[in-house]
Coordinates of C-alpha atoms and ligand atoms in Angstrom, one line a residue:
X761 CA 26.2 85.9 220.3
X762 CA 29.8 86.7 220.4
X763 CA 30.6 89.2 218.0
X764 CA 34.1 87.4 215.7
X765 CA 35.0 90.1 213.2
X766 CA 36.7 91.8 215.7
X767 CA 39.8 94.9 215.7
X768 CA 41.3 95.3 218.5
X769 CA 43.0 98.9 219.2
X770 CA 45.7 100.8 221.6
X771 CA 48.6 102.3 222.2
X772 CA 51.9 100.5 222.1
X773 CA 51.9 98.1 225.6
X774 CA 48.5 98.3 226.0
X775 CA 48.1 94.1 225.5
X776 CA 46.4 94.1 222.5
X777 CA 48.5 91.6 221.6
X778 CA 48.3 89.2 224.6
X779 CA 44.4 89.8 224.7
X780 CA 43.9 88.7 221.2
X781 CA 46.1 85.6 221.5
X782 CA 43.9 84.1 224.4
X783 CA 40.5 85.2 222.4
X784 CA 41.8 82.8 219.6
X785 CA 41.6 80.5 221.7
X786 CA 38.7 80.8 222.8
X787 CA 36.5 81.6 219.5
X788 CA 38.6 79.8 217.0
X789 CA 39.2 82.4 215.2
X790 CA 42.8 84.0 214.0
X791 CA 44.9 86.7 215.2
X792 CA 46.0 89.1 212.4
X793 CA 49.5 91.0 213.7
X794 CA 50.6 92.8 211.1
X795 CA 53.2 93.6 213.8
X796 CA 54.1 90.4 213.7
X797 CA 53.6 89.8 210.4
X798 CA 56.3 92.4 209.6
X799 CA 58.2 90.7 212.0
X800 CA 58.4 87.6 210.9
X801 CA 59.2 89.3 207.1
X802 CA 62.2 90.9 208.3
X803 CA 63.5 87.7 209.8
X804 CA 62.7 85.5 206.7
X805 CA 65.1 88.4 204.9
X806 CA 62.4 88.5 202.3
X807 CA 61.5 91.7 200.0
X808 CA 58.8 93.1 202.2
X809 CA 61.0 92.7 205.7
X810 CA 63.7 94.8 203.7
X811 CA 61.3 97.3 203.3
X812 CA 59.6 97.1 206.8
X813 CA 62.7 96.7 208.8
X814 CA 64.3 100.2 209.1
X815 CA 60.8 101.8 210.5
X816 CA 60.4 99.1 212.4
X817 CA 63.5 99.8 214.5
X818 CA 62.5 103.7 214.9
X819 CA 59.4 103.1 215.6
X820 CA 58.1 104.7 212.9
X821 CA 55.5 103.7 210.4
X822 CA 55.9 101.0 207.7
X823 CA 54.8 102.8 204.7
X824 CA 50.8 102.1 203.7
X825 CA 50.8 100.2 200.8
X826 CA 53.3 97.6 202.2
X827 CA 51.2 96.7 205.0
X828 CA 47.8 96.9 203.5
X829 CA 49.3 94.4 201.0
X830 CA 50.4 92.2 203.6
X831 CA 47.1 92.2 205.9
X832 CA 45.2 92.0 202.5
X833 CA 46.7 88.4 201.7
X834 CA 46.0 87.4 205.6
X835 CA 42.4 88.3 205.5
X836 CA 41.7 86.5 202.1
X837 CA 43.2 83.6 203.5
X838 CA 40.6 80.7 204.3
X839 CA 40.7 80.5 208.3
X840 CA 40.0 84.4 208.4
X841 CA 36.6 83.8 206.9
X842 CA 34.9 82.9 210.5
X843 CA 35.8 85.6 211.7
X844 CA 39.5 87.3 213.5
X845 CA 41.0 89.3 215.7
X846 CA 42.8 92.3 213.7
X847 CA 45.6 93.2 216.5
X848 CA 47.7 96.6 215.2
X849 CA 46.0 97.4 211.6
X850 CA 44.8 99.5 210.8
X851 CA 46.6 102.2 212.0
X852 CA 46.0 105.2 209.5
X853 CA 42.6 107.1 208.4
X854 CA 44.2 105.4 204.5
X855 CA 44.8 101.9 206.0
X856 CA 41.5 101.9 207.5
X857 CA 39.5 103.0 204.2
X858 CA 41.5 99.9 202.9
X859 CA 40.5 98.1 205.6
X860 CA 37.0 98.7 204.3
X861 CA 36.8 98.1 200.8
X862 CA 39.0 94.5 201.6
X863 CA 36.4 93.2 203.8
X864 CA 33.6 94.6 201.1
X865 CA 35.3 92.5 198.6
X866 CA 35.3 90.2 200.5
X867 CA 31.6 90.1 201.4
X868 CA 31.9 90.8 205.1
X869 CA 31.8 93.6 207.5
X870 CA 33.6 94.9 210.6
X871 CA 31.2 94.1 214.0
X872 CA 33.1 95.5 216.6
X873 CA 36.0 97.8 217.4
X874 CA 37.7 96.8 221.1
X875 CA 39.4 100.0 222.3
X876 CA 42.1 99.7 225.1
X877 CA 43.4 102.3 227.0
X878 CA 46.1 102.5 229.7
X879 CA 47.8 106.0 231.1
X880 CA 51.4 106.7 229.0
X881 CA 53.7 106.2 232.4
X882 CA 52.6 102.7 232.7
X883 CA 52.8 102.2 228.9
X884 CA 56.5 103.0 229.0
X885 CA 57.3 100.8 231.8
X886 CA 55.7 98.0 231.0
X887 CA 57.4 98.0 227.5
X888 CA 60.4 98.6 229.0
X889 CA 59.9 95.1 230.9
X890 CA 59.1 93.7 227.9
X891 CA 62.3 94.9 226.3
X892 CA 64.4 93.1 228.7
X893 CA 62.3 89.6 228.6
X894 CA 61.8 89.6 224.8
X895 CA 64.5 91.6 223.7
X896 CA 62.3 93.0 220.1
X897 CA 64.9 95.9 218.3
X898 CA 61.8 98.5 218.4
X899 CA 61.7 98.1 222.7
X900 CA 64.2 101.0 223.5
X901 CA 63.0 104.4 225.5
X902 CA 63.6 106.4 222.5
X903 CA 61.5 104.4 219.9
X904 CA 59.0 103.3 222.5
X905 CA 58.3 107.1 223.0
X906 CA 58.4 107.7 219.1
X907 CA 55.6 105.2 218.7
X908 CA 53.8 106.6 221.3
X909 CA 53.8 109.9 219.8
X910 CA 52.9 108.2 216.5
X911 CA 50.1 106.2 217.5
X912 CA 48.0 109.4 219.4
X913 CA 49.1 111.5 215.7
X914 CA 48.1 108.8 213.3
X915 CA 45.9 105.8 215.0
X916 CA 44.2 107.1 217.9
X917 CA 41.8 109.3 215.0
X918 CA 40.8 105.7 213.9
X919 CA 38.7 105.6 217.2
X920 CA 36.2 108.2 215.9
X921 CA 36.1 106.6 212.7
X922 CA 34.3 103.8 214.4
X923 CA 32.4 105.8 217.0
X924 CA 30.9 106.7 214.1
X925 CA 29.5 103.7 213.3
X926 CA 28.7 102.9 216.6
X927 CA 31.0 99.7 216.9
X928 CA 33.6 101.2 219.5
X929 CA 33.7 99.4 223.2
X930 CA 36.1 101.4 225.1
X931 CA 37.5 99.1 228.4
X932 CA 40.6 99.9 230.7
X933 CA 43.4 97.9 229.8
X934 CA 45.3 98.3 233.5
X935 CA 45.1 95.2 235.8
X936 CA 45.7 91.4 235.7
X937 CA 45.5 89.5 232.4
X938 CA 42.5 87.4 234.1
X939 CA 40.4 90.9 234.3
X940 CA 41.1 92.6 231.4
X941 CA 40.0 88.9 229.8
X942 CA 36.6 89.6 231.1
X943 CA 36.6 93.0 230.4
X944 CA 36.8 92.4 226.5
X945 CA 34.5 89.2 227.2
X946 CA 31.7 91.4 228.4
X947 CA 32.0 94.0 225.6
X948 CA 32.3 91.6 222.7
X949 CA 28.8 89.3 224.4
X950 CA 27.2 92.5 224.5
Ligands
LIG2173 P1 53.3 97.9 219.1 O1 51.9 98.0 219.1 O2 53.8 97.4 220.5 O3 54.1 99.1 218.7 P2 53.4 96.1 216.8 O4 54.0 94.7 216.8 O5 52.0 96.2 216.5 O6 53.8 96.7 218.2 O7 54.2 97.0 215.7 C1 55.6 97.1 215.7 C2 56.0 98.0 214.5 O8 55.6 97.3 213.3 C3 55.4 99.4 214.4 O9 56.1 100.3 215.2 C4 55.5 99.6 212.9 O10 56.8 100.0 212.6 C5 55.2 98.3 212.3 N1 53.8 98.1 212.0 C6 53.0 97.1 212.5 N2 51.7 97.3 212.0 C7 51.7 98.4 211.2 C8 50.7 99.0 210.4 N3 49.5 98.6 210.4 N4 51.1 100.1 209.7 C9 52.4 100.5 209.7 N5 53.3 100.0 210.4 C10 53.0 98.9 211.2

């Protein structure tokens, strides 16, 4: 049985991102960005990407109760009740006790949290890459180091928030796309 209420977590440029999009594919089941929710907000022009947008571009933290509002909506909407892929929230100890008390509402529960890890020096470059293909306002070495900074401060606690539940797989996130696939393959069938 593969587990599908799934979070997915990491630092910036660890392919969180990329990794969920294929598993959609492959269980059916939706990718919840907030990152790219936000995004998406701030290009629309509407109320919440007025809000988000100046973080966004220093790499800082879009305020809690913006983005627990937005992934709230997501995860209430219809497709999200098979399961998804929660790529980038939560990403405070506050978020994920939100986090919680949604999916209780809700009626459903957490099963597994994927954990990625890659070493910083590879992080930086690889979003530098990135930077160049994609060209996304938050991909410059000054805000790519402050969210760094910000994710081992704020979000990397959230992994022994779930160790203690005993739903943390930890898997190395360096090496082709085709091998990390299978890495998260194996830990999610386990
Ligand atoms: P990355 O993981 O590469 O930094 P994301 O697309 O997940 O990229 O996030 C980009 C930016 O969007 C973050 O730096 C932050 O400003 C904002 N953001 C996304 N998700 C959240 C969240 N859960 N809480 C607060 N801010 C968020």
């Amino acid at each position: 049985m593969m587990a599908r209420r799934l979070l997915f977590l990491g630092p910036p440029g660890v392919g969180k991102g990329t990794q969920a999009q294929r598993l959609v594919g492959e269980l059916g089941i939706p990718q919840i960005s907030t990152g790219d929710m936000l995004r998406a907000a701030v290009a629309a022009g509407s109320e919440i990407g007025r809000r988000a947008k100046s973080f966004i571009d220093r790499g800082e933290l879009v305020p809690d109760q913006v983005v627990i509002g937005v992934a709230e909506a997501r995860l209430a909407e219809h497709d999200a009740s098979a399961g998804f892929v929660l790529d980038g929230f939560p990403r405070t100890v506050a978020q994920a006790e939100a986090l919680d008390r949604i999916l209780e509402r809700l009626g459903r529960e957490l099963e597994l949290c994927v954990v990625m890890e890659v070493a910083e020096p590879a992080l930086v470059e690889r979003l530098l890459r990135r930077s160049k293909l994609e060209g996304r306002s938050d991909d410059n070495e000054e805000t790519i180091r402050n969210r760094m900074r910000v994710y081992r401060e704020q979000t990397e606690p959230l992994v022994a928030h779930y160790r203690r539940r005993g739903i943390v797989r930890e898997l190395d996130g360096l090496g082709s796309m085709d091998e990390v696939a299978e890495r998260i393959r194996r830990a999610i069938a386990a």
